């Protein structure tokens, strides 16, 4: 991938359909998992700012896997957002409204995916690009469908408590892509990811 404008990155996420969220207690484990998922065919990965050493890990993965799209999630302030941009993040993710992160992303011309749950929050987050529906498991695919019924143009990425088995239902409900965390990241993640990609295909 050569085009890394915010719209191009958003389109890459939408085409991938699956967004693994690598929330792990150590950078070594996150790095091993990232490589395993890349080998399985995943092209978009999200590290989280709650993983110790995430910044150095992103720099390393950016060098090893330059064709992949990398994001950093759980960002809530400008300092973290600036570090993510400096380490080469293609997109920034916040679990809720985060004006400071949005300002950093805008200034750096990097895609920002803001979280929300209520219709108003999701509509505000979806202005200009994809929005994160969080925690998606509270309402499930039916709630996502209800949101899209009143905002059909919104690009919504349900995340939070979403299991591998839930992904097809969220996509059928109209999800732009689906964020999956712990259920995908257990031992055997590569095989599980490969099987899921074969099941859901790509856009």
XYZ file of N, CA and C in Angstrom:
609
model
N 0.843 -1.196 0.000
C 0.000 0.000 0.000
C 0.880 1.249 0.000
N 0.567 2.186 -0.899
C 1.356 3.411 -0.984
C 0.547 4.639 -0.581
N -0.743 4.644 -0.856
C -1.588 5.784 -0.540
C -2.018 5.715 0.923
N -1.659 6.735 1.708
C -1.972 6.708 3.133
C -2.738 7.957 3.577
N -3.519 8.519 2.689
C -4.391 9.615 3.092
C -5.472 9.054 4.017
N -6.105 9.902 4.826
C -7.160 9.406 5.713
C -8.243 8.615 4.979
N -8.667 9.087 3.806
C -9.712 8.367 3.075
C -9.206 7.025 2.564
N -7.969 6.991 2.104
C -7.404 5.735 1.614
C -7.259 4.728 2.754
N -6.857 5.195 3.930
C -6.734 4.300 5.079
C -8.109 3.782 5.488
N -9.099 4.660 5.506
C -10.461 4.233 5.830
C -10.940 3.174 4.843
N -10.669 3.398 3.575
C -11.084 2.426 2.561
C -10.381 1.087 2.757
N -9.130 1.120 3.183
C -8.391 -0.119 3.440
C -9.015 -0.888 4.599
N -9.434 -0.165 5.631
C -10.086 -0.811 6.773
C -11.407 -1.423 6.339
N -12.169 -0.681 5.550
C -13.445 -1.196 5.071
C -13.273 -2.419 4.189
N -12.247 -2.408 3.362
C -11.994 -3.552 2.488
C -11.545 -4.772 3.276
N -10.783 -4.544 4.350
C -10.306 -5.655 5.174
C -11.447 -6.324 5.932
N -12.446 -5.540 6.342
C -13.635 -6.004 7.049
C -13.364 -6.450 8.484
N -12.143 -6.858 8.776
C -11.786 -7.348 10.101
C -10.659 -6.491 10.662
N -10.859 -5.980 11.880
C -9.857 -5.131 12.527
C -9.459 -5.746 13.868
N -8.372 -6.511 13.908
C -7.913 -7.080 15.178
C -7.377 -5.981 16.092
N -7.793 -6.019 17.353
C -7.339 -5.053 18.347
C -6.397 -5.787 19.287
N -5.101 -5.472 19.193
C -4.071 -6.205 19.936
C -3.856 -5.589 21.314
N -4.796 -5.857 22.208
C -4.689 -5.360 23.587
C -4.055 -6.457 24.439
N -2.746 -6.349 24.644
C -2.003 -7.386 25.357
C -1.122 -6.765 26.445
N -0.714 -7.549 27.451
C 0.043 -6.991 28.569
C 1.518 -6.733 28.291
N 2.021 -7.176 27.128
C 3.443 -6.974 26.832
C 3.654 -6.794 25.331
N 4.613 -5.951 24.987
C 4.884 -5.665 23.580
C 5.410 -6.890 22.847
N 6.182 -7.729 23.538
C 6.722 -8.927 22.889
C 5.591 -9.809 22.392
N 4.603 -10.049 23.247
C 3.459 -10.874 22.862
C 2.664 -10.222 21.742
N 2.484 -8.911 21.821
C 1.745 -8.200 20.779
C 2.480 -8.279 19.446
N 3.796 -8.181 19.485
C 4.581 -8.260 18.259
C 4.490 -9.634 17.621
N 4.600 -10.679 18.430
C 4.495 -12.044 17.906
C 3.125 -12.274 17.288
N 2.107 -11.770 17.954
C 0.753 -11.935 17.454
C 0.540 -11.154 16.159
N 1.072 -9.946 16.098
C 0.945 -9.135 14.890
C 1.546 -9.850 13.688
N 2.707 -10.456 13.882
C 3.358 -11.181 12.788
C 2.551 -12.414 12.391
N 1.978 -13.085 13.378
C 1.170 -14.274 13.109
C -0.080 -13.898 12.302
N -0.711 -12.812 12.688
C -1.913 -12.382 11.983
C -1.587 -11.882 10.582
N -0.441 -11.217 10.435
C -0.019 -10.778 9.105
C 0.221 -11.982 8.205
N 0.834 -13.025 8.740
C 1.065 -14.247 7.972
C -0.252 -14.905 7.570
N -1.284 -14.713 8.390
C -2.591 -15.297 8.100
C -3.344 -14.522 7.030
N -2.822 -13.349 6.661
C -3.450 -12.580 5.591
C -4.125 -11.294 6.017
N -4.052 -10.953 7.300
C -4.650 -9.701 7.747
C -3.789 -8.519 7.312
N -4.438 -7.450 6.911
C -3.714 -6.309 6.363
C -3.853 -5.049 7.201
N -4.705 -5.092 8.226
C -4.924 -3.946 9.108
C -4.846 -4.434 10.551
N -4.065 -3.758 11.381
C -3.918 -4.140 12.778
C -3.965 -2.898 13.663
N -4.575 -3.042 14.828
C -4.624 -1.940 15.788
C -3.894 -2.324 17.068
N -2.824 -1.623 17.377
C -2.177 -1.758 18.676
C -2.931 -0.862 19.657
N -2.693 -1.048 20.938
C -3.354 -0.175 21.902
C -2.337 0.514 22.794
N -2.667 1.721 23.191
C -1.780 2.511 24.036
C -1.722 1.982 25.459
N -2.508 0.952 25.769
C -2.443 0.322 27.088
C -1.386 -0.779 27.128
N -0.808 -1.137 26.003
C 0.238 -2.162 25.950
C 1.591 -1.505 26.218
N 2.283 -1.883 27.278
C 3.601 -1.291 27.552
C 4.548 -1.492 26.370
N 5.238 -0.427 25.982
C 6.187 -0.527 24.882
C 5.570 -0.467 23.500
N 4.306 -0.040 23.421
C 3.626 -0.036 22.128
C 4.318 0.856 21.103
N 4.910 1.943 21.548
C 5.521 2.904 20.625
C 6.705 2.275 19.882
N 7.610 1.648 20.621
C 8.753 0.983 19.991
C 8.292 -0.184 19.126
N 7.260 -0.886 19.589
C 6.733 -2.005 18.800
C 6.198 -1.520 17.463
N 5.477 -0.408 17.476
C 4.942 0.129 16.226
C 6.065 0.506 15.270
N 7.089 1.123 15.781
C 8.225 1.475 14.934
C 8.845 0.226 14.300
N 8.966 -0.834 15.093
C 9.546 -2.087 14.592
C 8.649 -2.720 13.533
N 7.354 -2.829 13.826
C 6.432 -3.459 12.887
C 6.287 -2.642 11.610
N 6.319 -1.320 11.757
C 6.225 -0.443 10.590
C 7.377 -0.724 9.633
N 8.562 -1.026 10.190
C 9.734 -1.324 9.370
C 9.658 -2.728 8.780
N 9.206 -3.695 9.582
C 9.149 -5.088 9.133
C 8.023 -5.346 8.133
N 6.892 -4.670 8.348
C 5.692 -4.944 7.548
C 5.159 -3.639 6.953
N 5.920 -3.021 6.062
C 5.543 -1.699 5.555
C 4.248 -1.679 4.740
N 3.817 -2.853 4.266
C 2.607 -2.906 3.452
C 1.336 -2.929 4.297
N 1.470 -3.170 5.600
C 0.298 -3.243 6.469
C -0.165 -1.852 6.912
N -1.427 -1.776 7.296
C -2.007 -0.561 7.856
C -2.045 -0.727 9.368
N -1.418 0.190 10.085
C -1.339 0.101 11.543
C -2.034 1.292 12.201
N -2.803 0.988 13.236
C -3.415 2.039 14.022
C -3.039 1.901 15.477
N -3.316 2.927 16.249
C -3.119 2.895 17.697
C -4.423 3.286 18.355
N -4.914 2.426 19.255
C -6.182 2.683 19.913
C -6.037 3.028 21.377
N -7.172 3.291 22.000
C -7.260 3.690 23.406
C -6.475 4.977 23.652
N -6.527 5.877 22.699
C -5.893 7.186 22.841
C -6.914 8.179 23.392
N -6.514 8.929 24.397
C -7.451 9.867 25.015
C -6.909 11.282 25.149
N -5.617 11.467 24.856
C -5.060 12.813 25.014
C -4.099 13.135 23.869
N -3.726 14.393 23.780
C -2.874 14.851 22.694
C -1.487 14.232 22.745
N -0.949 14.052 23.940
C 0.402 13.508 24.065
C 0.489 12.114 23.468
N -0.462 11.273 23.805
C -0.474 9.926 23.259
C -0.676 9.926 21.762
N -1.550 10.798 21.285
C -1.809 10.894 19.853
C -0.562 11.331 19.098
N 0.163 12.287 19.653
C 1.396 12.761 19.003
C 2.454 11.665 18.956
N 2.530 10.877 20.021
C 3.476 9.751 20.030
C 3.101 8.730 18.961
N 1.824 8.467 18.823
C 1.363 7.499 17.823
C 1.680 7.975 16.417
N 1.427 9.239 16.153
C 1.739 9.808 14.836
C 3.241 9.732 14.586
N 4.031 10.064 15.605
C 5.481 10.037 15.469
C 6.029 8.646 15.209
N 5.326 7.611 15.698
C 5.776 6.234 15.509
C 5.281 5.647 14.195
N 4.472 6.412 13.466
C 4.054 5.957 12.144
C 2.660 5.391 12.044
N 1.790 5.693 12.997
C 0.418 5.185 12.932
C -0.314 5.734 11.723
N -1.071 4.863 11.065
C -1.894 5.273 9.927
C -3.247 5.799 10.383
N -3.685 5.359 11.564
C -4.953 5.851 12.095
C -4.911 5.828 13.613
N -5.695 6.707 14.229
C -5.783 6.841 15.675
C -7.210 6.504 16.094
N -7.350 5.843 17.249
C -8.670 5.428 17.716
C -8.860 5.823 19.170
N -10.018 6.390 19.467
C -10.387 6.716 20.845
C -11.672 5.982 21.196
N -11.834 5.568 22.447
C -13.049 4.850 22.841
C -14.258 5.757 23.024
N -14.027 7.067 23.027
C -15.097 8.040 23.259
C -14.689 9.360 22.610
N -15.526 10.360 22.744
C -15.195 11.672 22.181
C -13.876 12.162 22.772
N -12.963 12.570 21.902
C -11.637 13.013 22.337
C -11.176 14.148 21.428
N -11.630 15.368 21.688
C -11.289 16.501 20.823
C -9.795 16.715 20.666
N -9.027 16.473 21.722
C -7.580 16.692 21.642
C -6.942 15.726 20.654
N -7.397 14.479 20.651
C -6.867 13.496 19.711
C -7.289 13.858 18.292
N -8.521 14.308 18.139
C -9.009 14.706 16.816
C -8.160 15.857 16.260
N -7.799 16.810 17.108
C -6.995 17.938 16.641
C -5.617 17.475 16.164
N -5.000 16.571 16.910
C -3.684 16.055 16.506
C -3.797 15.317 15.178
N -4.813 14.471 15.058
C -4.994 13.712 13.822
C -5.231 14.636 12.635
N -6.045 15.661 12.842
C -6.336 16.603 11.765
C -5.081 17.348 11.324
N -4.302 17.794 12.297
C -3.082 18.532 11.967
C -2.076 17.659 11.231
N -2.041 16.380 11.580
C -1.089 15.452 10.962
C -1.658 14.797 9.703
N -2.917 15.087 9.401
C -3.611 14.472 8.258
C -3.605 12.950 8.370
N -3.978 12.477 9.567
C -4.069 11.052 9.866
C -5.523 10.737 10.200
N -6.007 9.587 9.759
C -7.380 9.186 10.028
C -7.631 9.069 11.524
N -8.754 9.612 11.985
C -9.158 9.497 13.377
C -10.487 8.766 13.448
N -10.542 7.709 14.265
C -11.767 6.941 14.477
C -12.181 7.148 15.923
N -13.255 7.878 16.100
C -13.727 8.229 17.441
C -14.843 7.293 17.863
N -14.889 6.950 19.159
C -15.906 6.047 19.667
C -17.138 6.758 20.166
N -18.229 6.023 20.149
C -19.488 6.516 20.682
C -20.450 5.361 20.829
N -21.534 5.572 21.580
C -22.528 4.512 21.735
C -23.933 4.981 21.389
N -24.318 6.135 21.906
C -25.665 6.640 21.623
C -25.750 7.110 20.172
N -26.971 7.244 19.619
C -27.096 7.741 18.247
C -26.395 9.077 18.035
N -26.525 9.981 19.006
C -25.885 11.283 18.862
C -24.374 11.177 18.871
N -23.841 10.349 19.759
C -22.393 10.172 19.837
C -21.850 9.548 18.560
N -22.523 8.528 18.057
C -22.058 7.853 16.843
C -22.157 8.788 15.637
N -23.240 9.547 15.549
C -23.392 10.485 14.435
C -22.288 11.529 14.451
N -21.955 12.037 15.633
C -20.888 13.030 15.742
C -19.546 12.420 15.384
N -19.305 11.188 15.845
C -18.031 10.528 15.571
C -17.871 10.193 14.096
N -18.981 9.947 13.429
C -18.938 9.523 12.024
C -18.786 10.686 11.049
N -18.699 11.890 11.560
C -18.532 13.044 10.680
C -17.161 12.994 10.009
N -17.150 12.801 8.741
C -15.887 12.812 7.997
C -15.157 11.488 7.917
N -15.732 10.414 8.438
C -15.041 9.127 8.365
C -15.666 8.083 9.261
N -15.028 6.929 9.400
C -15.582 5.848 10.207
C -15.696 6.228 11.685
N -16.669 5.615 12.346
C -16.867 5.782 13.782
C -16.789 4.421 14.447
N -16.371 4.416 15.697
C -16.287 3.188 16.476
C -17.516 3.078 17.371
N -18.273 2.008 17.231
C -19.401 1.747 18.123
C -18.865 0.944 19.305
N -18.895 1.559 20.492
C -18.281 0.926 21.659
C -19.078 1.227 22.921
N -19.330 0.201 23.756
C -19.057 -1.228 23.545
C -20.170 -1.872 22.731
N -19.821 -2.461 21.615
C -20.818 -2.978 20.674
C -21.640 -4.120 21.245
N -21.046 -4.921 22.132
C -21.742 -6.102 22.636
C -22.986 -5.762 23.448
N -23.073 -4.536 23.942
C -24.232 -4.144 24.747
C -25.513 -4.206 23.919
N -25.430 -3.772 22.665
C -26.623 -3.766 21.816
C -26.614 -4.832 20.741
N -25.418 -5.325 20.419
C -25.303 -6.372 19.413
C -25.607 -5.897 17.999
N -25.657 -6.830 17.053
C -25.928 -6.475 15.658
C -27.260 -5.761 15.463
N -28.259 -6.084 16.272
C -29.565 -5.436 16.121
C -29.463 -3.939 16.388
N -28.678 -3.568 17.404
C -28.514 -2.143 17.706
C -27.767 -1.443 16.579
N -26.736 -2.092 16.043
C -26.026 -1.521 14.899
C -26.988 -1.291 13.747
N -27.856 -2.268 13.481
C -28.828 -2.113 12.404
C -29.770 -0.950 12.641
N -30.158 -0.748 13.901
C -31.038 0.378 14.230
C -30.345 1.708 13.990
N -29.057 1.788 14.339
C -28.297 3.016 14.096
C -28.201 3.302 12.601
N -27.896 2.281 11.823
C -27.731 2.482 10.383
C -29.058 2.788 9.691
N -30.168 2.413 10.318
C -31.472 2.739 9.742
C -31.720 4.238 9.744
N -31.138 4.947 10.732
C -31.351 6.391 10.809
C -30.152 7.187 10.292
N -29.025 6.508 10.069
C -27.847 7.162 9.485
C -27.183 6.189 8.503
N -27.864 5.897 7.384
C -27.410 4.847 6.468
C -26.054 5.098 5.832
N -25.599 6.327 5.804
C -24.311 6.617 5.184
C -23.137 6.476 6.158
N -23.446 6.271 7.438
C -22.381 6.194 8.441
C -21.544 4.930 8.261
N -20.244 5.070 8.463
C -19.322 3.938 8.408
C -19.008 3.567 9.858
N -19.613 2.494 10.336
C -19.546 2.156 11.752
C -18.761 0.862 11.961
N -17.824 0.917 12.914
C -16.990 -0.235 13.249
C -17.341 -0.687 14.664
N -18.173 -1.719 14.812
C -18.492 -2.214 16.147
C -17.282 -2.882 16.785
N -17.013 -2.534 18.037
C -15.860 -3.045 18.777
C -16.237 -3.145 20.256
N -15.644 -4.106 20.935
C -15.884 -4.232 22.369
C -16.787 -5.402 22.676
N -16.190 -6.508 23.107
C -16.978 -7.689 23.419
C -17.458 -8.457 22.207
N -16.876 -8.190 21.063
C -17.270 -8.871 19.827
C -16.413 -10.116 19.650
N -17.043 -11.263 19.531
C -16.330 -12.513 19.339
C -16.199 -12.871 17.869
N -15.333 -13.821 17.592
C -15.130 -14.271 16.214
C -16.444 -14.733 15.593
N -17.240 -15.478 16.359
C -18.505 -16.003 15.832
C -19.515 -14.902 15.537
N -19.327 -13.718 16.136
C -20.269 -12.612 15.951
C -20.008 -11.804 14.679
N -18.819 -11.925 14.126
C -18.412 -11.056 13.018
C -19.370 -11.119 11.830
N -19.752 -12.296 11.337
C -20.663 -12.319 10.185
C -21.979 -11.587 10.433
N -22.525 -11.704 11.652
C -23.793 -11.036 11.961
C -23.644 -9.519 11.945
N -22.525 -9.015 12.456
C -22.299 -7.566 12.420
C -22.125 -7.080 10.980
N -21.410 -7.847 10.177
C -21.241 -7.457 8.777
C -22.586 -7.483 8.058
N -23.401 -8.495 8.339
C -24.720 -8.580 7.717
C -25.607 -7.408 8.130
N -25.379 -6.893 9.348
C -26.155 -5.746 9.835
C -25.678 -4.431 9.239
N -24.553 -4.470 8.506
C -24.075 -3.269 7.834
C -22.795 -2.675 8.354
N -22.082 -3.402 9.212
C -20.823 -2.876 9.748
C -19.837 -2.561 8.629
N -19.140 -1.452 8.775
C -18.097 -1.056 7.824
C -16.920 -2.019 7.929
N -16.588 -2.372 9.148
C -15.595 -3.386 9.503
C -15.926 -3.761 10.936
N -15.287 -4.818 11.447
C -15.588 -5.270 12.802
C -14.286 -5.397 13.593
N -14.257 -4.769 14.763
C -13.091 -4.855 15.631
C -13.226 -6.039 16.582
N -12.223 -6.902 16.592
C -12.248 -8.093 17.448
C -10.988 -8.110 18.295
N -11.158 -8.345 19.590
C -10.025 -8.356 20.504
C -9.692 -9.723 21.026
N -9.945 -9.951 22.311
C -9.441 -11.129 23.007
C -9.880 -12.447 22.396
N -11.086 -12.520 21.856
C -11.569 -13.792 21.314
C -10.750 -14.247 20.115
N -10.177 -13.305 19.387
C -9.357 -13.645 18.230
C -7.908 -13.894 18.631
N -7.480 -13.332 19.747
C -6.067 -13.276 20.064
C -5.542 -14.417 20.933
N -6.388 -15.346 21.289
C -5.960 -16.499 22.084
C -5.051 -17.391 21.244
N -4.384 -18.384 21.868
C -3.527 -19.295 21.099
C -4.235 -19.846 19.863
N -3.504 -19.914 18.763
C -4.100 -20.348 17.504
C -4.739 -19.204 16.739
N -4.358 -17.967 17.082
C -4.974 -16.789 16.474
C -4.833 -16.789 14.962
N -3.670 -17.195 14.459
C -3.451 -17.181 13.020
C -4.426 -18.068 12.285
N -4.618 -19.286 12.772
C -5.542 -20.211 12.124
C -6.979 -19.710 12.226
N -7.336 -19.157 13.401
C -8.685 -18.633 13.572
C -8.930 -17.463 12.634
N -7.936 -16.596 12.508
C -8.064 -15.447 11.611
C -8.182 -15.894 10.162
N -7.369 -16.861 9.779
C -7.404 -17.353 8.402
C -8.778 -17.940 8.074
N -9.319 -18.727 8.991
C -10.632 -19.324 8.778
C -11.727 -18.258 8.698
N -11.605 -17.233 9.541
C -12.603 -16.170 9.529
C -12.534 -15.370 8.235
N -11.335 -15.081 7.763
C -11.183 -14.356 6.503
C -11.794 -15.150 5.346
N -11.594 -16.456 5.355
C -12.185 -17.280 4.298
C -13.703 -17.248 4.363
N -14.231 -17.144 5.576
C -15.684 -17.132 5.743
C -16.308 -15.816 5.311
N -15.688 -14.714 5.700
C -16.320 -13.413 5.430
C -15.860 -12.802 4.114
N -14.744 -13.265 3.559
C -14.250 -12.692 2.308
C -13.827 -11.248 2.487
N -13.795 -10.509 1.420
C -13.439 -9.088 1.461
C -14.350 -8.325 0.526
N -14.391 -7.021 0.706
C -15.251 -6.195 -0.137
C -14.680 -6.092 -1.539
